[in-house]
C-alpha atoms as a PDB file:
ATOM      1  CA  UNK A   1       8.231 -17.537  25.494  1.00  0.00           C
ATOM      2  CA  UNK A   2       6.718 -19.582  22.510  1.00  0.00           C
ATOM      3  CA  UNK A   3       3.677 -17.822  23.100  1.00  0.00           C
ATOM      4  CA  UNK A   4       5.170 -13.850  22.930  1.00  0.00           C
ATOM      5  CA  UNK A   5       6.969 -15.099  19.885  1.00  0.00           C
ATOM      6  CA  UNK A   6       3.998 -15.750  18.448  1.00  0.00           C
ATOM      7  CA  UNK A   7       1.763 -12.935  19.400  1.00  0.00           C
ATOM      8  CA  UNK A   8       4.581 -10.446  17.797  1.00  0.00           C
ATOM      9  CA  UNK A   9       4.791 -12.416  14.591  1.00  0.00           C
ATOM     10  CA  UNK A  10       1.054 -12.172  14.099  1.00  0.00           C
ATOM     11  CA  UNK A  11       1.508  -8.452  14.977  1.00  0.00           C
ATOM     12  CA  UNK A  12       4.459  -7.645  12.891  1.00  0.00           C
ATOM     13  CA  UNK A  13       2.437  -9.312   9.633  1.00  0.00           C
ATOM     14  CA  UNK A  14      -0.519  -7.356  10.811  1.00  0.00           C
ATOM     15  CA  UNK A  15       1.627  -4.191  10.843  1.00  0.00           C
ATOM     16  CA  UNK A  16       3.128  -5.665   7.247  1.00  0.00           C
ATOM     17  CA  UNK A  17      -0.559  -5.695   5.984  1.00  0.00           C
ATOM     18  CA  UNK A  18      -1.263  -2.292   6.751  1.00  0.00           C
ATOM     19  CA  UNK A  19       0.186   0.708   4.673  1.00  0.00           C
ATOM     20  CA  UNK A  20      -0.379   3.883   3.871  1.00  0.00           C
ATOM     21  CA  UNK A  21      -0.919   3.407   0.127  1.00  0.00           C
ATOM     22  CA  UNK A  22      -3.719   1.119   1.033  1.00  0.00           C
ATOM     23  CA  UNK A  23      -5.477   2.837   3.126  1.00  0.00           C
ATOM     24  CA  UNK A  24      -5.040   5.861   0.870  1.00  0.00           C
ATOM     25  CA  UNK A  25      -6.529   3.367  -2.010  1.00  0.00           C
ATOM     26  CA  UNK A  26      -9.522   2.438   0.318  1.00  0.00           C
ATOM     27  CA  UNK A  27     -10.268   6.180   1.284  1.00  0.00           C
ATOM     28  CA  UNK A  28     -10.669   7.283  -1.995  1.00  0.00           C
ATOM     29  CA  UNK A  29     -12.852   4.380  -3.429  1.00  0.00           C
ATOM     30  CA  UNK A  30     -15.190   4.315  -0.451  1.00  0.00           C
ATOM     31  CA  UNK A  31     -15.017   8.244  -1.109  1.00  0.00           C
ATOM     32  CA  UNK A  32     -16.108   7.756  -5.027  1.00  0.00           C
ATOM     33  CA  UNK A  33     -18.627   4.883  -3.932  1.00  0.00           C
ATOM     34  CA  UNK A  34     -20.470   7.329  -1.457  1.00  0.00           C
ATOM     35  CA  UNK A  35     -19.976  10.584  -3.387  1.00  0.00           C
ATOM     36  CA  UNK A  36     -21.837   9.179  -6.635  1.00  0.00           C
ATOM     37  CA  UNK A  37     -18.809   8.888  -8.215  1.00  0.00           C
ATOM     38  CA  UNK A  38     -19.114   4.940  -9.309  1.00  0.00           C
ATOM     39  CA  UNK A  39     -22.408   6.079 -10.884  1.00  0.00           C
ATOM     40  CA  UNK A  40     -21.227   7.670 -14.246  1.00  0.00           C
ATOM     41  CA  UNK A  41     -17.496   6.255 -13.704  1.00  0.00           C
ATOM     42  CA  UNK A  42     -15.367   3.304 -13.360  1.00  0.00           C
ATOM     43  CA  UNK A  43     -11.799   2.433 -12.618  1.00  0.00           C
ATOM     44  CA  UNK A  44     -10.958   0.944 -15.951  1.00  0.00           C
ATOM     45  CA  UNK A  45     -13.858   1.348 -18.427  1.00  0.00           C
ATOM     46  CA  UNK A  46     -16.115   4.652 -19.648  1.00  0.00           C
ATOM     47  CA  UNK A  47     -19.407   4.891 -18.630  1.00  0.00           C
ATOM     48  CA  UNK A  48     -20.889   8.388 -19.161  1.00  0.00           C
ATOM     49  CA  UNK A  49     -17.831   9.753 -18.045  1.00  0.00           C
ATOM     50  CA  UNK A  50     -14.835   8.351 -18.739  1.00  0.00           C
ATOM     51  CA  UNK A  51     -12.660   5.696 -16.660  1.00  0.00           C
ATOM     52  CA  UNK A  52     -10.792   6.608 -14.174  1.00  0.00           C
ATOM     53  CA  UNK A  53      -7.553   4.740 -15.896  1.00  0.00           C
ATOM     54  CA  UNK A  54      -8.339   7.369 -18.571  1.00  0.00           C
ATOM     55  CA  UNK A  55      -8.238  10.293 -16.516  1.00  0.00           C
ATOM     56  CA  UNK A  56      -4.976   9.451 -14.854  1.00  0.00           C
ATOM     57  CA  UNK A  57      -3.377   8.879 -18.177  1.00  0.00           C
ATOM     58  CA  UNK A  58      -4.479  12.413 -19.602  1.00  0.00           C
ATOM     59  CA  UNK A  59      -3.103  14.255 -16.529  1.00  0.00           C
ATOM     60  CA  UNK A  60      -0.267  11.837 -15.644  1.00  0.00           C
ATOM     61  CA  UNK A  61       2.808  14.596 -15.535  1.00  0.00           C
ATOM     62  CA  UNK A  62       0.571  16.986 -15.174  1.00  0.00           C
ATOM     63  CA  UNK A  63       1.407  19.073 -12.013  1.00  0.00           C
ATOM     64  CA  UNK A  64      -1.874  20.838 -11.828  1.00  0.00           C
ATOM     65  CA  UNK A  65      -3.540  18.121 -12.490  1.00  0.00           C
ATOM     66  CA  UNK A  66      -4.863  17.662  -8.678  1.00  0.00           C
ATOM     67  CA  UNK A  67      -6.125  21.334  -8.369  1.00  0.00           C
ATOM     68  CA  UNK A  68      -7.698  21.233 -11.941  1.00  0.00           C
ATOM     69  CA  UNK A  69      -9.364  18.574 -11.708  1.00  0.00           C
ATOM     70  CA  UNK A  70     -10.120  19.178  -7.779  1.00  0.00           C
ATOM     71  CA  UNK A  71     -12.118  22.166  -9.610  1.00  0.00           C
ATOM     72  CA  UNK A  72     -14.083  20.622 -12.168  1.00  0.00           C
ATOM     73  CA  UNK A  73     -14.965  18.103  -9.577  1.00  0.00           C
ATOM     74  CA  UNK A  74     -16.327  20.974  -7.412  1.00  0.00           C
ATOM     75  CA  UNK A  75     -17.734  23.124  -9.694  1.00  0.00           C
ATOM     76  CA  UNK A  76     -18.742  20.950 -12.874  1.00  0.00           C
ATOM     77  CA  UNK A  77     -17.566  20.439 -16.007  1.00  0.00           C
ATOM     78  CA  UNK A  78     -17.982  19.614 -20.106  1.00  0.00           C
ATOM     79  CA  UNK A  79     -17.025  19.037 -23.329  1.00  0.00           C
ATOM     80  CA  UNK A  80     -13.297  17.619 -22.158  1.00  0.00           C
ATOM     81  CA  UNK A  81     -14.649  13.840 -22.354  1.00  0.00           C
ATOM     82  CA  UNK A  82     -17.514  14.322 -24.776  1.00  0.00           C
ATOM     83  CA  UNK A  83     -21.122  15.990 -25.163  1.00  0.00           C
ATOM     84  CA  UNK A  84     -21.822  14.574 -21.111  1.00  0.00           C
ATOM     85  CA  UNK A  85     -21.260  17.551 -18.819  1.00  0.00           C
ATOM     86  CA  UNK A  86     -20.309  16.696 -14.798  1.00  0.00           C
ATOM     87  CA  UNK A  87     -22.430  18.211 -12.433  1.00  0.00           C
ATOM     88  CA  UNK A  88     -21.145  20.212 -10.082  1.00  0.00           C
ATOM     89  CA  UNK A  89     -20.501  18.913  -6.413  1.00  0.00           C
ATOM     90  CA  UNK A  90     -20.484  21.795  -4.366  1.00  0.00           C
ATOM     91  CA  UNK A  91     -21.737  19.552  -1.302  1.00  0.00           C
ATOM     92  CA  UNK A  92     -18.632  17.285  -1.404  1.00  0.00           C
ATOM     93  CA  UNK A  93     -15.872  18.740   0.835  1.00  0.00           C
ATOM     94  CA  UNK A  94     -12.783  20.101  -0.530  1.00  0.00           C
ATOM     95  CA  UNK A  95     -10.860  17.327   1.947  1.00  0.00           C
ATOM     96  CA  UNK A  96     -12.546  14.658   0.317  1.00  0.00           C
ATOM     97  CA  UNK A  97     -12.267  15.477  -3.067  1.00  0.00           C
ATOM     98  CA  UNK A  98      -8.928  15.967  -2.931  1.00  0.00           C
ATOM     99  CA  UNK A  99      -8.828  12.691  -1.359  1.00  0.00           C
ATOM    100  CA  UNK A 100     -10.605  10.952  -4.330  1.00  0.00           C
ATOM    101  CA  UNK A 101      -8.959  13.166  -7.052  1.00  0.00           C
ATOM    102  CA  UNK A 102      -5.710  12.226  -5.586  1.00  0.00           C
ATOM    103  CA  UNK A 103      -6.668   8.416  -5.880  1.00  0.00           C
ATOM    104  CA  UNK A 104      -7.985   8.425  -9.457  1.00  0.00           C
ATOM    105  CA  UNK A 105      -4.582  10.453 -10.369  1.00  0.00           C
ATOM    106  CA  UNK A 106      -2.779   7.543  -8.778  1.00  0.00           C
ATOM    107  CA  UNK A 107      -4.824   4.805 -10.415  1.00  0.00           C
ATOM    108  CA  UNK A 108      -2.895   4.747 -13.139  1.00  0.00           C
END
């Protein structure tokens, strides 16, 4: 009995430990880490683009913001952070940037 009681404590904390937000956090930075992201970005400073941070504060409210930035992710973009342009990631898939645009917007 000691021993089931046991075994569905260390269960139900696994189970605690797990959530979707987490998972949804891991997704996207794996996502950013193998889509080049991490190379001209970080979470909370600018490197030739800006921070992440930054980004979610600029479109925080925004209810396009996904899709518009979804877009420029895509597609490319300049001139909204500085003289830098983003190249275009056509190769990405539309699943996975939304998963990592979603993140960054949630970053914040």
């Amino acid at each position: 009995m000691k021993q089931n009681l046991s075994l569905m404590a260390a269960f139900g904390l696994a189970a605690l430990s797990f959530s979707p937000a987490s998972s949804f956090a891991a997704d996207g930075a794996q996502l950013a880490q193998k889509s080049g992201c991490m190379a001209c970005h970080s979470m909370d400073k600018k490197v030739l683009g800006p921070a992440f941070k930054d980004v979610a504060a600029k479109y925080k409210g925004n209810a396009d913001a996904s899709a518009l930035l979804a877009k420029k992710v895509k597609g490319g973009g300049g001139g909204a952070w500085g003289p830098i342009p983003m190249p275009a990631h056509a190769a990405v898939s539309d699943a996975d940037i939304k998963t990592m645009v979603d993140w960054v917007l949630a970053s914040n």
